[in-house]
């Protein structure tokens, strides 16, 4: 061995050992592709690792449906003069006799003010008895009262009018322009018009959800469905409670991405490509575009379809792999649907880890490097 080679053999060997030791202890953003694959079922792990293709995309493209039950959709729009429980009526009854059933002496008109429709929809009128008012118009109620009084007083004349009442109202809370209690009136008999009456919504329409609670039932729809699907613009009923809130779905972003956080959905149907863009995209200096993983607990029926099996029972741990560098990798990422609770993890490129090793070793040895030869000898 020449004196030159002998002189530098020890320092080079020392640097090699330090590089190996440093690479083992360097911090990482998470597991690499090999470590993820080591936990797969194929290697006695408990998760299925599946590369995304068109068939997988079609099998997993499941977005929870929102909508109203038939009881909401089949409810007819209330007429502008339809009486509801809680409404307050005013009645005037004229009789063609001096000494009538209701009028006092020397009077032929009787005024019954503030007659409230009870919770069962009835009112009580002296000598006419208990009358079903809810669901009827003032004109229909007038005819009923007239028919019943005709048997006891000749040719009665009846007037029925609706006064200001608080029965036919709905309450609006959440992300609306003006929360409060609003009456169901001629311009506000449907869900969309009532929302407009309250000042509209104050959140992005794309992620706005509208929930209507009616008695013991409730239904939820996307705000945009009010305009794309007219059937969703249901007729309102007194006592309805309307809640406007943001979509609560979220996913988690980890690894070599622009942001590592729990992230809310920004639209109804979110693709993997859009989710990555939403967190700032991949990091050019460290991300491995061939190792974009989506972790998810998949229902058995979907897992069986994805894997071409029929024996799986219960939720399955699934890991979907997206290779953005493949010829159609970007299209696959654009079509793959992200669901609530998913974890998107981007692995670190091997070169990025090597750069850390080199930086750690040479960065920490810049000072002592001049003394390596002395230490080796």
Short mmCIF file of C-alpha atoms in Angstrom, two decimals:
data_model
loop_
_atom_site.label_atom_id
_atom_site.label_comp_id
_atom_site.label_asym_id
_atom_site.label_seq_id
_atom_site.Cartn_x
_atom_site.Cartn_y
_atom_site.Cartn_z
CA UNK A 1 0.00 0.00 0.00
CA UNK A 2 1.37 3.42 -0.94
CA UNK A 3 1.95 5.98 1.83
CA UNK A 4 -0.91 8.14 0.35
CA UNK A 5 -3.45 5.31 0.41
CA UNK A 6 -2.33 4.26 3.86
CA UNK A 7 -2.62 7.77 5.10
CA UNK A 8 -6.26 8.23 4.01
CA UNK A 9 -7.60 4.71 4.53
CA UNK A 10 -8.51 5.24 8.16
CA UNK A 11 -10.24 8.62 7.72
CA UNK A 12 -12.32 7.26 4.82
CA UNK A 13 -13.30 4.19 6.80
CA UNK A 14 -14.18 6.37 9.77
CA UNK A 15 -16.37 8.58 7.62
CA UNK A 16 -18.13 5.54 6.17
CA UNK A 17 -18.91 4.21 9.64
CA UNK A 18 -20.16 7.61 10.76
CA UNK A 19 -22.39 7.85 7.67
CA UNK A 20 -23.99 4.49 8.42
CA UNK A 21 -24.51 5.36 12.06
CA UNK A 22 -25.92 8.78 11.20
CA UNK A 23 -28.31 7.38 8.61
CA UNK A 24 -29.77 5.00 11.18
CA UNK A 25 -30.52 7.73 13.66
CA UNK A 26 -31.59 10.58 11.40
CA UNK A 27 -35.15 11.94 11.82
CA UNK A 28 -37.68 11.02 9.12
CA UNK A 29 -41.18 12.19 8.27
CA UNK A 30 -42.43 8.61 8.57
CA UNK A 31 -42.01 5.14 7.08
CA UNK A 32 -40.61 4.63 3.61
CA UNK A 33 -42.25 2.49 0.95
CA UNK A 34 -40.44 -0.67 1.99
CA UNK A 35 -41.53 -0.27 5.60
CA UNK A 36 -45.15 0.25 4.54
CA UNK A 37 -45.07 -2.85 2.34
CA UNK A 38 -43.62 -4.86 5.24
CA UNK A 39 -46.93 -4.41 7.07
CA UNK A 40 -49.02 -5.75 4.22
CA UNK A 41 -51.05 -8.96 4.36
CA UNK A 42 -48.75 -10.41 1.73
CA UNK A 43 -45.95 -10.16 4.30
CA UNK A 44 -47.97 -11.37 7.28
CA UNK A 45 -49.17 -7.87 8.18
CA UNK A 46 -52.77 -6.76 8.72
CA UNK A 47 -53.28 -4.26 5.90
CA UNK A 48 -53.96 -4.71 2.20
CA UNK A 49 -51.70 -2.61 -0.01
CA UNK A 50 -53.38 -1.98 -3.37
CA UNK A 51 -52.13 0.04 -6.31
CA UNK A 52 -54.84 2.35 -7.62
CA UNK A 53 -56.21 1.64 -11.09
CA UNK A 54 -59.49 2.35 -12.87
CA UNK A 55 -61.21 -0.67 -11.31
CA UNK A 56 -60.13 0.31 -7.78
CA UNK A 57 -61.22 3.89 -8.40
CA UNK A 58 -64.68 2.78 -9.51
CA UNK A 59 -65.11 0.41 -6.55
CA UNK A 60 -64.10 3.01 -3.95
CA UNK A 61 -65.88 6.06 -5.42
CA UNK A 62 -68.41 6.15 -2.62
CA UNK A 63 -69.72 9.47 -1.29
CA UNK A 64 -72.33 9.39 1.51
CA UNK A 65 -75.68 10.47 0.07
CA UNK A 66 -77.65 13.27 1.69
CA UNK A 67 -81.34 13.89 1.22
CA UNK A 68 -84.79 14.20 2.73
CA UNK A 69 -87.11 11.30 3.52
CA UNK A 70 -90.33 10.83 1.57
CA UNK A 71 -92.30 12.40 4.41
CA UNK A 72 -90.45 15.67 3.77
CA UNK A 73 -90.56 15.50 -0.03
CA UNK A 74 -94.25 14.61 -0.19
CA UNK A 75 -95.42 17.46 2.03
CA UNK A 76 -97.42 19.86 -0.10
CA UNK A 77 -96.68 23.57 -0.10
CA UNK A 78 -98.98 25.36 2.27
CA UNK A 79 -101.45 27.80 0.78
CA UNK A 80 -100.90 31.42 1.59
CA UNK A 81 -103.97 31.38 3.83
CA UNK A 82 -103.73 27.88 5.30
CA UNK A 83 -104.34 27.94 9.06
CA UNK A 84 -101.84 26.13 11.27
CA UNK A 85 -101.74 25.24 15.01
CA UNK A 86 -100.81 28.32 16.98
CA UNK A 87 -102.34 30.79 14.55
CA UNK A 88 -104.63 33.44 16.03
CA UNK A 89 -107.98 34.14 14.40
CA UNK A 90 -110.47 36.95 14.65
CA UNK A 91 -114.19 36.20 14.14
CA UNK A 92 -117.13 38.53 13.58
CA UNK A 93 -120.65 37.07 13.56
CA UNK A 94 -123.73 39.04 12.48
CA UNK A 95 -127.26 37.85 13.29
CA UNK A 96 -130.54 39.01 11.72
CA UNK A 97 -132.47 39.13 14.99
CA UNK A 98 -132.55 41.64 17.80
CA UNK A 99 -131.96 39.05 20.48
CA UNK A 100 -129.40 36.69 18.95
CA UNK A 101 -127.46 33.76 20.29
CA UNK A 102 -124.24 35.67 20.72
CA UNK A 103 -124.94 39.39 20.39
CA UNK A 104 -125.96 41.46 23.35
CA UNK A 105 -129.15 43.46 23.63
CA UNK A 106 -129.61 46.08 20.88
CA UNK A 107 -126.61 44.62 19.01
CA UNK A 108 -126.51 42.30 16.07
CA UNK A 109 -122.73 41.73 15.78
CA UNK A 110 -120.45 39.65 17.97
CA UNK A 111 -116.66 40.05 17.92
CA UNK A 112 -114.47 37.11 18.98
CA UNK A 113 -110.87 38.32 19.02
CA UNK A 114 -107.65 36.35 19.55
CA UNK A 115 -109.10 32.90 19.11
CA UNK A 116 -105.99 30.73 19.05
CA UNK A 117 -105.80 27.45 17.19
CA UNK A 118 -104.77 24.80 19.71
CA UNK A 119 -102.02 22.23 19.26
CA UNK A 120 -104.49 19.75 17.77
CA UNK A 121 -105.62 22.31 15.19
CA UNK A 122 -109.06 23.14 16.67
CA UNK A 123 -110.86 26.29 17.80
CA UNK A 124 -114.02 26.63 19.89
CA UNK A 125 -116.89 28.88 18.80
CA UNK A 126 -119.94 29.26 21.11
CA UNK A 127 -123.00 27.39 19.77
CA UNK A 128 -120.92 26.09 16.85
CA UNK A 129 -118.73 23.89 19.01
CA UNK A 130 -115.22 22.61 18.37
CA UNK A 131 -114.15 23.23 14.79
CA UNK A 132 -111.16 21.88 12.88
CA UNK A 133 -109.21 24.96 11.79
CA UNK A 134 -105.74 23.58 11.01
CA UNK A 135 -105.30 22.82 7.33
CA UNK A 136 -108.31 24.94 6.34
CA UNK A 137 -108.44 28.41 4.89
CA UNK A 138 -110.33 31.24 6.62
CA UNK A 139 -113.04 30.86 3.95
CA UNK A 140 -113.47 27.15 4.71
CA UNK A 141 -113.71 27.87 8.43
CA UNK A 142 -116.29 30.59 7.71
CA UNK A 143 -118.50 28.11 5.86
CA UNK A 144 -118.26 25.53 8.65
CA UNK A 145 -119.25 28.04 11.32
CA UNK A 146 -122.09 29.40 9.17
CA UNK A 147 -123.54 25.94 8.58
CA UNK A 148 -123.52 25.10 12.28
CA UNK A 149 -125.07 28.42 13.38
CA UNK A 150 -127.81 28.32 10.70
CA UNK A 151 -129.54 25.62 12.69
CA UNK A 152 -129.91 28.00 15.67
CA UNK A 153 -130.16 31.53 14.26
CA UNK A 154 -131.54 32.70 10.90
CA UNK A 155 -129.12 33.60 8.10
CA UNK A 156 -125.94 34.27 10.17
CA UNK A 157 -123.11 36.16 8.48
CA UNK A 158 -119.57 35.18 9.52
CA UNK A 159 -116.18 36.75 8.88
CA UNK A 160 -112.94 34.87 9.71
CA UNK A 161 -109.54 36.57 9.49
CA UNK A 162 -106.08 35.52 10.53
CA UNK A 163 -104.37 37.82 12.97
CA UNK A 164 -100.70 38.00 13.88
CA UNK A 165 -99.75 34.76 15.58
CA UNK A 166 -96.66 32.71 16.34
CA UNK A 167 -97.79 29.23 15.37
CA UNK A 168 -96.70 29.02 11.72
CA UNK A 169 -93.05 29.83 12.29
CA UNK A 170 -89.68 28.19 11.76
CA UNK A 171 -86.37 28.81 13.51
CA UNK A 172 -83.08 29.27 11.66
CA UNK A 173 -79.70 28.88 13.36
CA UNK A 174 -76.12 28.42 12.28
CA UNK A 175 -74.36 30.06 9.37
CA UNK A 176 -77.15 32.30 8.11
CA UNK A 177 -77.25 36.04 7.72
CA UNK A 178 -79.72 36.58 10.55
CA UNK A 179 -80.58 33.80 12.99
CA UNK A 180 -84.05 33.93 14.44
CA UNK A 181 -87.67 32.82 14.28
CA UNK A 182 -89.54 33.59 11.05
CA UNK A 183 -93.22 33.24 10.12
CA UNK A 184 -94.26 31.08 7.20
CA UNK A 185 -95.77 33.63 4.84
CA UNK A 186 -96.66 33.76 1.17
CA UNK A 187 -93.04 34.44 0.02
CA UNK A 188 -91.42 32.03 2.50
CA UNK A 189 -93.26 28.74 2.20
CA UNK A 190 -90.27 26.68 0.98
CA UNK A 191 -86.79 26.00 2.33
CA UNK A 192 -84.89 28.08 -0.22
CA UNK A 193 -87.12 31.14 0.17
CA UNK A 194 -86.93 30.96 3.96
CA UNK A 195 -83.13 30.85 3.80
CA UNK A 196 -83.21 33.90 1.56
CA UNK A 197 -85.49 35.63 4.06
CA UNK A 198 -82.85 35.04 6.77
CA UNK A 199 -80.15 36.72 4.72
CA UNK A 200 -78.81 33.65 2.95
CA UNK A 201 -75.90 31.52 4.09
CA UNK A 202 -72.58 32.95 5.28
CA UNK A 203 -70.32 30.02 4.35
CA UNK A 204 -69.07 28.64 1.04
CA UNK A 205 -72.04 27.11 -0.81
CA UNK A 206 -69.88 24.16 -1.90
CA UNK A 207 -69.52 22.88 1.68
CA UNK A 208 -72.79 24.11 3.19
CA UNK A 209 -75.19 21.52 4.60
CA UNK A 210 -78.82 22.25 5.48
CA UNK A 211 -80.52 20.16 8.18
CA UNK A 212 -84.27 20.36 8.81
CA UNK A 213 -85.67 18.93 12.05
CA UNK A 214 -89.41 18.26 12.06
CA UNK A 215 -90.83 16.55 15.12
CA UNK A 216 -88.82 13.37 15.62
CA UNK A 217 -87.50 13.32 12.04
CA UNK A 218 -84.66 15.10 10.37
CA UNK A 219 -83.02 15.32 6.97
CA UNK A 220 -79.84 16.88 5.61
CA UNK A 221 -78.98 18.05 2.10
CA UNK A 222 -76.23 20.00 0.39
CA UNK A 223 -77.10 23.64 -0.11
CA UNK A 224 -76.41 23.39 -3.85
CA UNK A 225 -79.02 20.63 -4.12
CA UNK A 226 -81.71 23.22 -3.50
CA UNK A 227 -81.03 24.55 -6.98
CA UNK A 228 -79.81 21.48 -8.88
CA UNK A 229 -82.62 19.27 -7.55
CA UNK A 230 -85.94 21.14 -7.15
CA UNK A 231 -87.39 18.20 -5.18
CA UNK A 232 -85.03 19.11 -2.32
CA UNK A 233 -86.69 22.50 -1.93
CA UNK A 234 -89.26 21.11 0.50
CA UNK A 235 -92.36 22.83 1.83
CA UNK A 236 -92.01 24.07 5.38
CA UNK A 237 -94.24 23.36 8.36
CA UNK A 238 -94.76 25.33 11.55
CA UNK A 239 -92.21 24.33 14.17
CA UNK A 240 -89.50 23.30 11.70
CA UNK A 241 -85.94 23.93 12.89
CA UNK A 242 -83.37 24.69 10.21
CA UNK A 243 -79.63 24.38 10.86
CA UNK A 244 -76.97 25.62 8.42
CA UNK A 245 -73.44 24.38 9.03
CA UNK A 246 -70.18 23.55 7.27
CA UNK A 247 -69.36 20.08 6.06
CA UNK A 248 -67.64 18.36 9.00
CA UNK A 249 -65.71 15.80 6.94
CA UNK A 250 -61.92 15.92 7.08
CA UNK A 251 -58.76 14.06 6.11
CA UNK A 252 -55.27 13.98 7.61
CA UNK A 253 -52.16 14.94 5.65
CA UNK A 254 -48.79 13.53 6.74
CA UNK A 255 -45.31 13.03 5.36
CA UNK A 256 -43.48 15.06 2.74
CA UNK A 257 -46.29 17.47 1.90
CA UNK A 258 -46.63 21.21 2.14
CA UNK A 259 -48.66 20.90 5.35
CA UNK A 260 -49.09 18.18 7.93
CA UNK A 261 -52.48 18.69 9.52
CA UNK A 262 -56.10 17.64 9.81
CA UNK A 263 -57.84 19.31 6.90
CA UNK A 264 -61.52 20.04 6.24
CA UNK A 265 -63.01 19.19 2.87
CA UNK A 266 -63.32 22.21 0.58
CA UNK A 267 -65.89 20.63 -1.75
CA UNK A 268 -68.44 17.83 -1.84
CA UNK A 269 -66.40 15.41 -3.99
CA UNK A 270 -62.69 15.66 -3.17
CA UNK A 271 -60.12 13.77 -5.26
CA UNK A 272 -56.67 12.71 -4.11
CA UNK A 273 -55.10 15.25 -6.46
CA UNK A 274 -57.25 18.06 -5.06
CA UNK A 275 -56.51 16.98 -1.48
CA UNK A 276 -52.76 17.09 -2.14
CA UNK A 277 -53.11 20.53 -3.70
CA UNK A 278 -55.20 21.66 -0.74
CA UNK A 279 -52.30 21.03 1.66
CA UNK A 280 -49.71 22.78 -0.49
CA UNK A 281 -48.76 19.96 -2.85
CA UNK A 282 -45.63 17.82 -2.76
CA UNK A 283 -42.30 19.19 -1.56
CA UNK A 284 -39.98 19.26 -4.57
CA UNK A 285 -36.85 18.75 -2.48
CA UNK A 286 -38.04 15.76 -0.46
CA UNK A 287 -41.30 14.15 -1.71
CA UNK A 288 -41.35 10.80 -3.48
CA UNK A 289 -44.01 11.14 -6.18
CA UNK A 290 -44.02 7.36 -6.62
CA UNK A 291 -45.09 6.81 -3.02
CA UNK A 292 -48.37 8.61 -2.30
CA UNK A 293 -50.45 6.43 0.04
CA UNK A 294 -54.04 6.71 1.24
CA UNK A 295 -54.81 4.85 4.50
CA UNK A 296 -58.43 3.91 5.13
CA UNK A 297 -60.67 1.50 7.03
CA UNK A 298 -62.79 0.11 4.22
CA UNK A 299 -66.20 -1.58 4.67
CA UNK A 300 -66.13 -5.28 3.87
CA UNK A 301 -68.37 -4.99 0.80
CA UNK A 302 -66.03 -2.47 -0.82
CA UNK A 303 -62.85 -4.30 0.27
CA UNK A 304 -64.16 -7.52 -1.23
CA UNK A 305 -64.91 -5.76 -4.50
CA UNK A 306 -61.49 -4.11 -4.62
CA UNK A 307 -59.64 -7.35 -3.89
CA UNK A 308 -61.89 -9.60 -5.95
CA UNK A 309 -62.89 -11.63 -2.90
CA UNK A 310 -66.05 -12.48 -1.01
CA UNK A 311 -64.77 -13.85 2.31
CA UNK A 312 -63.81 -10.67 4.14
CA UNK A 313 -65.99 -9.67 7.10
CA UNK A 314 -65.95 -6.32 8.92
CA UNK A 315 -63.89 -3.23 8.18
CA UNK A 316 -60.54 -3.88 6.53
CA UNK A 317 -57.34 -1.86 6.73
CA UNK A 318 -56.61 -0.73 3.19
CA UNK A 319 -53.59 1.19 1.88
CA UNK A 320 -53.99 2.60 -1.61
CA UNK A 321 -50.85 3.50 -3.57
CA UNK A 322 -50.75 6.31 -6.12
CA UNK A 323 -47.72 6.68 -8.39
CA UNK A 324 -47.91 10.20 -9.78
CA UNK A 325 -44.98 9.55 -12.12
CA UNK A 326 -46.81 6.78 -14.01
CA UNK A 327 -48.00 7.67 -17.54
CA UNK A 328 -51.58 8.17 -16.31
CA UNK A 329 -50.76 8.60 -12.63
CA UNK A 330 -52.09 12.14 -12.44
CA UNK A 331 -55.39 11.04 -13.98
CA UNK A 332 -55.70 8.23 -11.45
CA UNK A 333 -55.08 10.69 -8.60
CA UNK A 334 -57.64 13.06 -10.10
CA UNK A 335 -60.29 10.31 -10.22
CA UNK A 336 -59.60 8.64 -6.86
CA UNK A 337 -62.13 9.92 -4.30
CA UNK A 338 -60.99 10.89 -0.80
CA UNK A 339 -63.41 10.05 2.01
CA UNK A 340 -64.01 11.27 5.53
CA UNK A 341 -61.29 10.09 7.94
CA UNK A 342 -58.71 9.21 5.26
CA UNK A 343 -54.99 9.70 5.91
CA UNK A 344 -52.86 10.84 2.97
CA UNK A 345 -49.19 10.05 3.46
CA UNK A 346 -46.40 11.01 1.06
CA UNK A 347 -43.13 9.14 1.48
CA UNK A 348 -39.77 10.82 1.44
CA UNK A 349 -37.54 10.36 -1.58
CA UNK A 350 -34.43 8.16 -0.96
CA UNK A 351 -32.20 10.99 -2.15
CA UNK A 352 -33.66 13.31 0.48
CA UNK A 353 -32.67 10.88 3.24
CA UNK A 354 -29.19 10.50 1.74
CA UNK A 355 -28.82 14.29 1.63
CA UNK A 356 -29.70 14.39 5.32
CA UNK A 357 -27.01 11.83 6.04
CA UNK A 358 -24.38 13.69 4.09
CA UNK A 359 -25.38 16.97 5.66
CA UNK A 360 -25.38 15.49 9.15
CA UNK A 361 -21.98 13.88 8.77
CA UNK A 362 -20.11 16.55 6.88
CA UNK A 363 -21.92 19.43 8.53
CA UNK A 364 -20.92 18.21 11.98
CA UNK A 365 -17.37 17.33 10.93
CA UNK A 366 -16.42 20.53 9.12
CA UNK A 367 -14.63 21.80 12.20
CA UNK A 368 -12.83 18.63 13.29
CA UNK A 369 -12.11 17.52 9.70
CA UNK A 370 -8.67 19.17 9.77
CA UNK A 371 -7.72 17.00 12.75
CA UNK A 372 -8.88 13.64 11.28
CA UNK A 373 -5.43 12.76 10.02
CA UNK A 374 -3.90 13.50 13.40
CA UNK A 375 -6.53 11.46 15.21
CA UNK A 376 -6.13 8.53 12.81
CA UNK A 377 -2.37 8.40 13.43
#
